[in-house]
Coordinates of C-alpha atoms in Angstrom, one line a residue:
Chain Q
M1088 CA 0.0 0.1 0.0
M1089 CA 0.9 3.5 -0.7
S1090 CA 0.5 6.4 1.7
P1091 CA -2.4 8.6 0.9
F1092 CA 0.0 11.5 0.2
L1093 CA 1.0 9.6 -2.8
F1094 CA -2.5 8.7 -3.9
W1095 CA -3.2 12.7 -3.7
I1096 CA -0.2 13.3 -5.8
F1097 CA -0.9 11.1 -8.7
A1098 CA -4.3 11.7 -8.6
I1099 CA -4.2 15.5 -9.0
L1100 CA -1.3 14.8 -11.7
M1101 CA -3.8 12.7 -13.6
L1102 CA -6.6 15.0 -13.4
V1103 CA -4.5 18.2 -14.3
F1104 CA -3.2 16.7 -17.4
G1105 CA -6.5 14.9 -18.4
A1106 CA -7.9 18.6 -18.3
A1107 CA -5.0 19.5 -20.3
V1108 CA -5.8 17.1 -23.2
I1109 CA -9.1 19.2 -23.7
I1110 CA -7.7 22.7 -23.1
N1111 CA -4.4 22.4 -25.3
R1112 CA -4.9 23.6 -29.1
N1113 CA -2.2 21.8 -30.0
P1114 CA -2.9 18.2 -31.0
V1115 CA 0.7 16.9 -30.0
A1116 CA 0.6 18.7 -26.9
S1117 CA -2.9 17.1 -26.0
A1118 CA -1.6 13.8 -26.8
L1119 CA 1.6 14.1 -24.8
S1120 CA -0.7 15.2 -21.9
L1121 CA -2.7 12.2 -22.1
V1122 CA 0.5 10.1 -22.1
V1123 CA 1.0 11.8 -18.7
S1124 CA -2.4 11.2 -17.5
F1125 CA -1.9 7.2 -18.6
F1126 CA 1.1 7.2 -16.3
G1127 CA -0.6 8.7 -13.2
L1128 CA -3.3 6.0 -13.8
A1129 CA -0.5 3.3 -14.0
A1130 CA 0.8 4.8 -10.8
L1131 CA -2.7 4.4 -9.1
F1132 CA -2.9 0.9 -10.1
L1133 CA 0.4 0.2 -8.5
S1134 CA -0.6 1.9 -5.4
L1135 CA -3.4 -0.7 -5.2
D1136 CA -1.0 -3.4 -5.4
A1137 CA -2.2 -4.4 -8.9
Y1138 CA 1.5 -4.4 -10.6
F1139 CA 0.5 -6.5 -13.5
I1140 CA -2.4 -4.0 -14.6
G1141 CA -0.3 -0.8 -13.9
V1142 CA 2.6 -2.5 -16.1
I1143 CA 0.1 -3.3 -18.8
Q1144 CA -1.3 0.2 -18.7
V1145 CA 2.2 1.7 -19.3
L1146 CA 3.1 -1.1 -21.9
V1147 CA -0.1 -1.0 -24.1
Y1148 CA -1.4 2.7 -23.6
A1149 CA 1.6 4.8 -23.2
G1150 CA 3.9 2.8 -25.1
A1151 CA 1.9 1.3 -28.2
I1152 CA -1.3 3.2 -28.6
M1153 CA 0.0 6.8 -27.9
V1154 CA 2.6 6.1 -30.3
L1155 CA -0.1 5.3 -33.0
F1156 CA -2.0 8.5 -32.1
L1157 CA 1.1 10.6 -32.5
F1158 CA 1.9 9.1 -36.0
I1159 CA -1.5 9.9 -37.3
I1160 CA -1.5 13.4 -35.9
M1161 CA 1.9 13.9 -37.5
L1162 CA 0.7 12.5 -40.9
L1163 CA -2.6 14.5 -40.9
D1164 CA -0.7 17.7 -39.9
L1165 CA -3.8 19.1 -37.8
R1166 CA -3.3 23.0 -38.1
A1167 CA -6.6 23.7 -38.3
E1168 CA -7.4 22.7 -34.7
E1169 CA -4.8 25.1 -33.5
L1170 CA -6.3 28.2 -35.6
R1171 CA -9.8 27.5 -34.5
K1172 CA -11.4 30.2 -32.5
I1173 CA -12.9 29.4 -29.1
N1174 CA -16.6 29.6 -28.9
W1175 CA -17.3 31.2 -25.9
I1176 CA -21.3 30.8 -25.7
A1177 CA -20.5 26.9 -26.3
S1178 CA -17.9 26.3 -24.0
A1179 CA -19.8 28.6 -21.1
G1180 CA -22.8 26.2 -22.1
G1181 CA -20.8 23.1 -22.1
I1182 CA -19.4 23.9 -18.5
A1183 CA -22.7 24.7 -17.2
V1184 CA -24.2 21.3 -18.2
A1185 CA -21.1 19.7 -16.7
L1186 CA -21.6 21.4 -13.4
A1187 CA -25.4 20.9 -13.3
L1188 CA -24.7 17.1 -13.7
M1189 CA -22.0 16.9 -11.1
F1190 CA -24.3 18.7 -8.7
Q1191 CA -27.0 16.2 -9.4
I1192 CA -24.5 13.3 -8.9
F1193 CA -23.6 14.5 -5.7
S1194 CA -27.1 15.4 -4.3
V1195 CA -28.3 11.9 -5.5
V1196 CA -25.3 10.4 -3.6
E1197 CA -25.7 12.2 -0.4
K1198 CA -29.6 10.5 -0.3
F1199 CA -28.3 7.6 -0.9
P1200 CA -28.0 5.4 2.4
A1201 CA -25.5 2.7 0.9
A1202 CA -23.1 5.4 0.2
K1203 CA -22.6 6.2 3.9
Q1204 CA -21.4 2.9 5.1
S1205 CA -17.7 2.3 5.1
F1206 CA -16.1 -0.7 2.9
P1207 CA -14.5 -3.3 4.4
P1208 CA -10.6 -3.3 4.1
L1209 CA -9.2 -4.9 0.9
A1210 CA -8.1 -8.3 1.1
K1211 CA -4.3 -9.0 1.6
P1212 CA -3.0 -8.5 -2.2
A1213 CA -1.4 -11.7 -3.6
P1214 CA 2.3 -11.5 -4.3
D1215 CA 2.2 -13.2 -7.5
D1216 CA -0.9 -11.3 -9.1
V1217 CA 0.7 -12.2 -12.7
R1218 CA 0.5 -15.8 -12.0
Q1219 CA -3.2 -15.2 -10.7
I1220 CA -4.3 -13.6 -13.6
G1221 CA -2.9 -15.9 -16.2
L1222 CA -4.5 -18.8 -14.5
L1223 CA -8.0 -17.2 -14.4
L1224 CA -7.4 -16.3 -18.3
F1225 CA -6.4 -19.6 -19.3
N1226 CA -9.0 -21.7 -17.0
N1227 CA -12.0 -19.9 -16.5
Y1228 CA -11.9 -17.3 -19.5
T1229 CA -10.4 -19.4 -22.1
L1230 CA -13.2 -18.8 -24.8
P1231 CA -13.6 -15.0 -24.4
F1232 CA -10.0 -14.6 -24.7
Q1233 CA -9.6 -16.6 -27.8
I1234 CA -12.8 -14.9 -29.2
I1235 CA -10.9 -11.5 -28.5
G1236 CA -7.7 -13.0 -30.1
I1237 CA -9.5 -13.7 -33.2
V1238 CA -11.5 -10.2 -33.5
I1239 CA -8.0 -8.7 -33.3
L1240 CA -7.0 -10.9 -36.1
V1241 CA -9.7 -10.0 -38.3
A1242 CA -9.4 -6.4 -37.9
T1243 CA -5.6 -6.9 -38.6
V1244 CA -6.3 -8.8 -41.8
G1245 CA -9.0 -6.2 -42.6
V1246 CA -6.5 -3.4 -42.2
I1247 CA -4.2 -5.0 -44.6
I1248 CA -6.9 -5.7 -47.3
L1249 CA -7.9 -2.3 -47.0
S1250 CA -4.5 -0.7 -47.5
R1251 CA -3.7 -2.9 -50.1
R1252 CA -6.4 -2.2 -52.5
E1253 CA -4.6 0.3 -54.6
T1254 CA -1.8 -1.6 -55.9
R1255 CA -4.0 -3.9 -57.5
Chain T
M440 CA 35.6 -16.0 3.1
A441 CA 34.1 -16.6 -0.5
D442 CA 30.7 -15.9 0.7
S443 CA 31.6 -12.9 2.4
V444 CA 33.1 -11.2 -0.7
D445 CA 30.3 -12.3 -2.7
Q446 CA 27.8 -10.5 -0.7
I447 CA 30.3 -7.4 0.3
F448 CA 28.0 -4.8 -1.4
V449 CA 25.0 -6.2 0.6
H450 CA 26.8 -5.9 3.7
A451 CA 28.0 -2.6 2.9
K452 CA 24.5 -1.3 2.4
Q453 CA 23.2 -3.0 5.5
W454 CA 26.3 -1.3 7.4
L455 CA 25.3 2.0 5.9
M456 CA 21.7 1.5 6.8
S457 CA 22.3 0.4 10.4
P458 CA 22.6 3.5 12.0
L459 CA 19.1 4.6 10.6
E460 CA 17.3 1.7 12.3
G461 CA 14.8 2.9 14.8
H462 CA 15.7 6.4 14.4
I463 CA 13.5 7.5 11.5
P464 CA 10.0 5.9 10.5
D465 CA 10.0 2.9 8.2
C466 CA 8.8 4.6 5.2
L467 CA 11.9 7.0 5.3
I468 CA 14.2 3.9 5.6
Q469 CA 12.3 2.3 2.4
I470 CA 12.9 5.8 0.7
V471 CA 16.8 5.7 1.8
S472 CA 17.2 2.1 0.8
S473 CA 15.9 2.9 -2.8
L474 CA 18.1 5.8 -3.1
L475 CA 21.2 3.8 -2.2
N476 CA 20.2 1.1 -5.0
I477 CA 19.7 4.0 -7.4
A478 CA 22.9 5.6 -6.6
A479 CA 24.9 2.4 -6.8
V480 CA 23.2 1.6 -10.2
L481 CA 23.8 4.9 -11.7
G482 CA 27.4 5.0 -10.3
V483 CA 28.3 1.7 -11.9
F484 CA 26.7 2.3 -15.1
L485 CA 27.8 5.9 -15.8
T486 CA 31.4 4.5 -15.0
L487 CA 30.7 1.7 -17.4
F488 CA 29.5 4.1 -19.8
A489 CA 32.7 6.2 -19.6
L490 CA 34.8 3.1 -20.0
M491 CA 32.6 1.8 -22.7
S492 CA 32.8 4.9 -24.7
V493 CA 36.7 4.8 -24.7
L494 CA 37.4 1.1 -25.0
E495 CA 34.9 1.1 -28.2
R496 CA 36.9 3.7 -29.9
K497 CA 40.1 1.9 -28.8
I498 CA 39.0 -1.6 -30.3
L499 CA 37.3 -0.1 -33.5
G500 CA 40.8 1.7 -34.0
R501 CA 42.6 -1.6 -33.3
M502 CA 40.2 -3.3 -35.9
Q503 CA 40.7 -0.4 -38.4
N504 CA 44.6 -0.6 -38.1
R505 CA 44.9 2.6 -36.2
Y506 CA 45.3 3.8 -32.7
G507 CA 42.4 5.3 -31.7
P508 CA 42.2 8.0 -28.7
N509 CA 45.6 7.8 -27.0
R510 CA 46.5 11.4 -26.1
V511 CA 44.5 12.1 -22.9
G512 CA 46.0 10.3 -19.8
P513 CA 47.5 7.1 -20.0
F514 CA 46.3 4.9 -23.1
G515 CA 43.7 7.6 -23.6
L516 CA 41.7 6.4 -20.6
F517 CA 40.7 9.8 -19.7
Q518 CA 39.2 10.7 -22.9
P519 CA 35.5 10.5 -21.5
V520 CA 36.5 13.1 -19.1
A521 CA 37.7 15.5 -21.8
D522 CA 34.5 14.3 -24.0
G523 CA 32.3 15.4 -21.1
I524 CA 34.0 18.9 -20.4
K525 CA 33.6 19.4 -24.1
M526 CA 30.0 18.4 -24.5
L527 CA 29.0 20.7 -21.2
I528 CA 30.5 24.0 -22.7
K529 CA 29.3 23.6 -25.9
E530 CA 26.4 26.1 -26.9
D531 CA 23.0 24.6 -26.3
I532 CA 21.1 25.6 -29.7
V533 CA 17.4 25.1 -29.9
P534 CA 15.5 25.9 -33.0
A535 CA 13.4 29.1 -33.4
R536 CA 10.6 27.4 -34.6
A537 CA 11.0 24.2 -32.5
D538 CA 8.3 23.2 -29.8
K539 CA 10.4 24.2 -26.9
V540 CA 8.7 22.0 -23.9
V541 CA 9.0 18.7 -26.2
H542 CA 12.1 19.3 -27.2
F543 CA 13.6 20.1 -23.8
M544 CA 11.6 16.8 -22.3
A545 CA 12.7 14.4 -25.1
P546 CA 16.3 13.7 -23.8
I547 CA 15.2 13.7 -20.3
L548 CA 12.4 11.0 -20.8
I549 CA 15.0 8.8 -22.7
A550 CA 17.6 8.9 -20.2
A551 CA 14.8 8.1 -17.7
A552 CA 13.8 5.3 -19.4
A553 CA 17.1 3.8 -20.1
I554 CA 18.2 4.0 -16.6
L555 CA 14.6 2.6 -15.0
V556 CA 15.1 -0.6 -16.9
L557 CA 18.5 -1.1 -15.5
G558 CA 16.9 -1.5 -12.1
V559 CA 15.3 -4.9 -12.2
I560 CA 18.2 -6.8 -13.5
P561 CA 19.6 -9.2 -10.8
Y562 CA 23.6 -8.2 -10.8
G563 CA 24.5 -10.6 -8.3
R564 CA 23.2 -13.1 -5.4
N565 CA 20.7 -10.8 -3.6
M566 CA 21.8 -7.8 -5.7
T567 CA 18.7 -7.1 -7.6
P568 CA 18.1 -3.2 -7.0
F569 CA 14.4 -3.3 -7.5
V570 CA 12.4 -6.8 -7.1
I571 CA 9.1 -6.7 -9.0
D572 CA 7.1 -9.8 -9.3
G573 CA 6.4 -8.9 -13.2
G574 CA 10.1 -7.4 -13.7
I575 CA 10.5 -8.6 -17.3
L576 CA 7.2 -7.1 -18.2
F577 CA 8.3 -3.7 -16.4
F578 CA 11.5 -3.9 -18.5
F579 CA 9.5 -3.9 -21.7
A580 CA 7.0 -1.3 -20.6
V581 CA 9.4 1.3 -19.4
G582 CA 11.5 0.4 -22.7
S583 CA 8.5 0.9 -24.8
T584 CA 8.2 4.8 -23.8
T585 CA 11.8 5.2 -25.5
E586 CA 9.7 5.3 -28.8
L587 CA 7.8 8.2 -27.4
A588 CA 10.8 10.0 -26.1
V589 CA 12.3 9.4 -30.0
F590 CA 9.0 10.9 -31.4
M591 CA 9.1 13.8 -29.3
A592 CA 12.7 14.6 -30.4
G593 CA 11.8 14.2 -33.9
W594 CA 8.8 16.3 -33.8
G595 CA 9.8 18.7 -31.5
S596 CA 12.6 19.8 -33.3
N597 CA 10.7 21.0 -36.3
N598 CA 13.4 19.6 -38.7
K599 CA 12.6 17.5 -41.5
F600 CA 15.7 15.2 -41.1
S601 CA 14.3 14.9 -37.4
L602 CA 11.2 13.9 -38.4
L603 CA 12.3 11.3 -40.9
G604 CA 15.0 9.9 -38.5
A605 CA 12.0 9.5 -35.8
M606 CA 9.7 7.9 -38.2
R607 CA 12.6 5.4 -39.0
A608 CA 13.5 4.7 -35.6
I609 CA 10.1 4.2 -34.4
A610 CA 9.2 1.7 -37.4
Q611 CA 12.1 -0.3 -36.9
M612 CA 11.6 -0.1 -33.1
I613 CA 8.0 -1.1 -33.1
S614 CA 9.0 -4.0 -36.1
Y615 CA 11.5 -5.4 -33.7
E616 CA 9.8 -5.1 -30.3
L617 CA 7.8 -8.3 -31.4
P618 CA 10.8 -10.7 -31.8
L619 CA 12.3 -9.1 -29.0
I620 CA 9.5 -9.8 -26.5
I621 CA 8.5 -13.1 -28.2
T622 CA 11.9 -14.7 -27.7
V623 CA 11.6 -13.8 -24.1
L624 CA 8.2 -15.7 -23.8
P625 CA 9.9 -19.3 -24.0
V626 CA 12.1 -18.3 -21.0
V627 CA 9.3 -17.1 -19.2
M628 CA 7.0 -20.1 -20.0
V629 CA 9.7 -22.8 -18.8
V630 CA 10.6 -21.1 -15.8
G631 CA 6.9 -20.0 -15.0
S632 CA 7.6 -16.6 -13.7
L633 CA 8.3 -12.9 -14.9
N634 CA 10.4 -12.4 -11.9
P635 CA 14.3 -12.1 -13.0
D636 CA 15.5 -13.6 -9.9
K637 CA 13.6 -16.8 -10.4
I638 CA 14.8 -17.0 -13.9
V639 CA 18.2 -16.7 -12.8
F640 CA 17.6 -19.3 -10.0
A641 CA 16.1 -21.8 -12.6
Q642 CA 19.6 -21.9 -14.2
E643 CA 21.3 -23.0 -11.2
S644 CA 22.9 -26.4 -11.4
Y645 CA 25.1 -28.3 -13.8
H646 CA 24.3 -31.4 -16.3
F647 CA 26.8 -34.4 -15.6
G648 CA 28.3 -32.3 -13.0
F649 CA 30.0 -29.5 -15.4
V650 CA 27.3 -28.4 -18.0
P651 CA 25.5 -25.4 -16.7
H652 CA 21.8 -25.2 -17.0
W653 CA 21.8 -22.0 -19.0
F654 CA 19.1 -21.6 -21.4
V655 CA 21.4 -20.9 -24.2
L656 CA 22.7 -24.4 -24.2
T657 CA 19.1 -25.8 -25.2
P658 CA 18.4 -25.4 -29.1
W659 CA 15.6 -23.3 -28.6
G660 CA 17.7 -21.2 -26.0
A661 CA 20.6 -20.7 -28.5
T662 CA 17.9 -19.5 -31.2
A663 CA 16.1 -17.4 -29.2
F664 CA 19.5 -15.8 -27.7
I665 CA 20.5 -15.0 -31.2
L666 CA 17.2 -13.3 -32.3
F667 CA 17.0 -11.6 -29.0
F668 CA 20.8 -10.2 -29.6
V669 CA 20.0 -9.2 -33.1
S670 CA 16.7 -7.4 -31.9
G671 CA 18.8 -6.0 -29.2
L672 CA 21.1 -4.6 -31.6
V673 CA 18.2 -2.5 -33.2
E674 CA 16.5 -1.6 -30.4
S675 CA 19.5 0.4 -29.2
N676 CA 20.2 1.6 -32.8
R677 CA 23.6 0.1 -33.1
T678 CA 25.1 -0.6 -36.5
P679 CA 24.3 -2.6 -38.8
F680 CA 20.8 -1.1 -37.9
D681 CA 21.6 2.5 -37.2
V682 CA 19.2 3.3 -39.9
P683 CA 17.5 6.1 -38.1
E684 CA 20.8 8.1 -37.5
G685 CA 22.3 7.2 -41.0
E686 CA 24.7 10.4 -41.2
S687 CA 25.0 9.8 -44.9
E688 CA 21.4 10.1 -45.6
I689 CA 19.3 12.2 -42.9
V690 CA 22.2 14.0 -40.9
A691 CA 21.8 12.5 -37.5
G692 CA 18.3 11.5 -37.6
H693 CA 16.0 12.3 -34.6
M694 CA 19.2 13.9 -32.8
T695 CA 19.9 16.3 -35.7
E696 CA 18.7 19.7 -33.7
Y697 CA 20.3 18.8 -30.5
S698 CA 23.6 19.8 -29.4
G699 CA 25.8 20.3 -26.4
F700 CA 24.5 18.2 -23.4
K701 CA 21.3 17.3 -24.7
Y702 CA 23.1 15.3 -27.4
A703 CA 25.4 13.8 -24.8
T704 CA 22.2 12.6 -23.1
F705 CA 20.9 10.9 -26.1
F706 CA 24.3 9.3 -26.6
L707 CA 24.4 8.2 -23.0
A708 CA 21.0 6.8 -23.2
E709 CA 21.8 4.6 -26.3
Y710 CA 24.6 3.0 -24.4
L711 CA 22.4 2.4 -21.2
G712 CA 20.1 0.8 -23.5
M713 CA 22.7 -1.4 -24.8
F714 CA 23.9 -2.3 -21.1
A715 CA 20.1 -3.0 -20.4
V716 CA 19.6 -5.3 -23.4
S717 CA 22.9 -7.2 -22.9
G718 CA 21.9 -7.3 -19.0
L719 CA 18.8 -8.9 -20.0
A720 CA 20.2 -11.2 -22.4
V721 CA 22.6 -12.4 -19.6
T722 CA 19.9 -12.9 -17.3
L723 CA 17.5 -14.9 -19.5
F724 CA 19.7 -17.0 -21.4
L725 CA 23.2 -17.0 -20.0
G726 CA 22.7 -18.1 -16.6
G727 CA 22.7 -14.5 -14.8
W728 CA 25.5 -14.6 -12.2
H729 CA 25.9 -18.2 -12.0
A730 CA 29.4 -19.5 -12.6
P731 CA 30.0 -21.4 -16.1
L732 CA 31.6 -24.2 -14.1
P733 CA 31.0 -25.7 -10.6
G734 CA 34.5 -25.3 -9.5
L735 CA 34.4 -21.7 -9.9
G736 CA 31.7 -20.6 -7.6
F737 CA 34.6 -19.1 -5.4
V738 CA 34.4 -16.0 -7.5
P739 CA 32.2 -13.4 -6.7
S740 CA 28.6 -13.6 -8.5
Y741 CA 28.7 -9.9 -9.8
V742 CA 32.0 -10.7 -11.2
W743 CA 30.6 -13.4 -13.6
F744 CA 27.6 -11.1 -14.5
F745 CA 29.9 -8.2 -15.5
A746 CA 32.1 -10.8 -17.1
K747 CA 29.4 -12.2 -19.3
L748 CA 28.2 -8.7 -20.0
S749 CA 31.4 -7.4 -21.2
V750 CA 31.7 -10.4 -23.6
L751 CA 28.2 -9.2 -25.2
L752 CA 29.4 -5.6 -25.3
F753 CA 32.5 -6.8 -27.0
G754 CA 30.0 -8.4 -29.6
F755 CA 28.4 -5.3 -30.1
I756 CA 31.5 -3.4 -30.8
W757 CA 32.9 -6.0 -33.0
I758 CA 29.7 -6.5 -35.0
R759 CA 30.0 -2.4 -35.4
G760 CA 33.5 -2.9 -36.6
T761 CA 32.7 -5.3 -39.0
L762 CA 29.3 -5.0 -40.7
P763 CA 27.9 -2.2 -43.3
R764 CA 24.9 -0.3 -42.6
I765 CA 21.6 -2.4 -43.9
R766 CA 18.7 -1.0 -46.2
V767 CA 15.5 0.2 -44.6
D768 CA 13.3 -2.5 -46.4
H769 CA 15.9 -5.2 -46.2
M770 CA 15.7 -4.6 -42.3
M771 CA 11.9 -4.5 -42.0
N772 CA 11.6 -7.7 -44.4
F773 CA 14.0 -9.6 -42.1
A774 CA 12.2 -8.4 -38.9
W775 CA 8.8 -9.6 -40.3
K776 CA 9.5 -12.5 -42.4
F777 CA 12.4 -14.1 -40.7
M778 CA 12.9 -13.1 -37.2
L779 CA 9.1 -13.3 -36.3
P780 CA 8.4 -17.0 -37.6
M781 CA 11.7 -18.0 -35.9
A782 CA 10.7 -16.5 -32.4
F783 CA 7.3 -18.1 -32.6
T784 CA 9.2 -21.5 -33.5
C785 CA 11.4 -21.1 -30.5
L786 CA 8.0 -20.9 -28.4
V787 CA 6.6 -24.3 -29.8
S788 CA 10.1 -25.7 -29.5
A789 CA 10.6 -24.9 -25.9
A790 CA 7.2 -26.5 -25.1
V791 CA 8.4 -29.7 -26.8
W792 CA 11.5 -29.5 -24.7
H793 CA 9.8 -28.9 -21.6
Y794 CA 7.0 -31.8 -21.9
S795 CA 9.3 -34.4 -23.0
G796 CA 10.8 -34.2 -19.8
R797 CA 13.8 -32.1 -20.6
R798 CA 16.0 -34.7 -21.7
L799 CA 18.0 -35.7 -24.6
S800 CA 15.1 -36.9 -26.7
G801 CA 13.3 -33.2 -26.2
W802 CA 16.6 -31.8 -26.8
L803 CA 16.9 -33.5 -30.2
W804 CA 13.2 -32.8 -30.9
S805 CA 13.2 -29.5 -30.2
F806 CA 16.4 -29.2 -32.5
A807 CA 14.6 -30.9 -35.5
I808 CA 11.8 -28.4 -35.1
I809 CA 13.9 -25.2 -35.4
A810 CA 15.9 -26.8 -38.2
V811 CA 12.9 -27.8 -40.3
V812 CA 11.6 -24.0 -39.8
Y813 CA 14.9 -22.6 -40.6
F814 CA 15.3 -24.3 -43.9
A815 CA 11.9 -23.8 -44.8
L816 CA 12.2 -20.1 -44.2
S817 CA 15.2 -20.0 -46.0
L818 CA 13.9 -22.0 -49.1
L819 CA 10.8 -19.6 -49.0
L820 CA 12.8 -16.3 -48.7
D821 CA 15.4 -17.2 -50.9
A822 CA 16.2 -14.4 -53.2
R823 CA 18.8 -15.6 -55.3
R824 CA 16.1 -17.4 -57.8
K825 CA 14.5 -14.0 -58.5
F826 CA 17.5 -12.4 -60.5
T827 CA 15.5 -10.3 -63.1
P828 CA 16.6 -7.6 -65.1
R829 CA 15.7 -4.6 -63.2
T830 CA 12.8 -2.3 -64.1
Y831 CA 12.5 1.2 -63.0
R832 CA 9.1 2.6 -62.2
F833 CA 9.6 6.5 -62.8
A834 CA 13.3 6.6 -64.5
E835 CA 12.5 4.8 -67.9

């Protein structure tokens, strides 16, 4: 377990850079802010002793998917987004709707009795979480796991067929 | 006596920590302990970097029949000091149209990633700086952020050579990351753990009393080791795969717009990445810190680790002195058409070896599988049959 102090640091880091993703006008800066946000999320997973998910978060999202995002942004050269003017009325309306929704959620949760009870402490984390995830994946959830594999394979083959059409 | 020499650094750390016990809270003790580990890793590998940079130039000079650096200090050994001072006092130029923040962050991120991955490698008995259950996974997760840093360097510089270099670097890193990770899988599968310490312990004893249990001595292990070493060459952008910084084509790739100490940081990260990949190869295939013969157990474990590491590093230098740079499309074809199928074959072959009881019959079967796939691939990919008059699409 990590101290609450570190939890606050990473939570604030994540939220600040999550906001920066939307606020930044430069697409590359947005994408890089998203990376920092993902790193914060990975640190939060680590603080819950979910090492495997935390590491996979970095490997898949920060490593692979963000590089893909950046490549696409770079190839498309999205300058228009940077030059677009901010529509102040629309953003004020958006902020108002978001605040109203947040207020409603808070008021509902306040009245909800189950929200007031304290949760039991977490079970002691297993030292070999990688092994346990592997056992679950290959014993209880083998079929869904393989179906996901086939879906990804179909997507890969589809992309190759779509991108090779010109050459015929 | 041998035991105390083996554990001398562990005892030294305990001695340094002992005055603190009971005086400060536990969480601070953990932080101090981590800081000591970090200081040790940084100290050792920055020294190794300095040594390596001068030795590489010396060995390359020897291979090319010239002296190499021999002016600064005895045998030119103080050359890294002179280089460091030169790099520090050079002007730091940032292009006017560059993205300043991204341009500044890229060398920091690439060096941080290179240093972080060094933390999970077991350097000796009880000498893993950070014991993580999924240590191998952590290595690749942090290593994959290098691509991000290379992209930041290329894009932030706002220079066409930088961008081209970054695109080449990322393309080759992503392509070769697949064989790199898949060749690790057989070891992980056979050991049943992602923990580097457990992988080293699994290679502990000796066959017939003198042949070590190293994975490199099995057919699948030898194949995986060679594939891993080649992928490691690509991941650390070394010759013959240094296409991203091919001087004759694109100046210096993603490092074109970097000067002074920022350039030195890229240089440092490249060497640290090379140490990390070699260290992981030693851990996975060459028995980690175990002695090669049973009688040699009196030599401290870390000596064996660094001896094996230096053999691999010499291999890196040797290849650099021998082979010319490979063409981009050839390199990509090699990754996807040869390395990847061979890496998957290692997986199958390791499974056969494991389930036939790890005996001689399993050894022969796994060797047969690899040999068949190798010859099938070399027949399929044989380019010699296809010599035809060259047609030019645009330059008739």
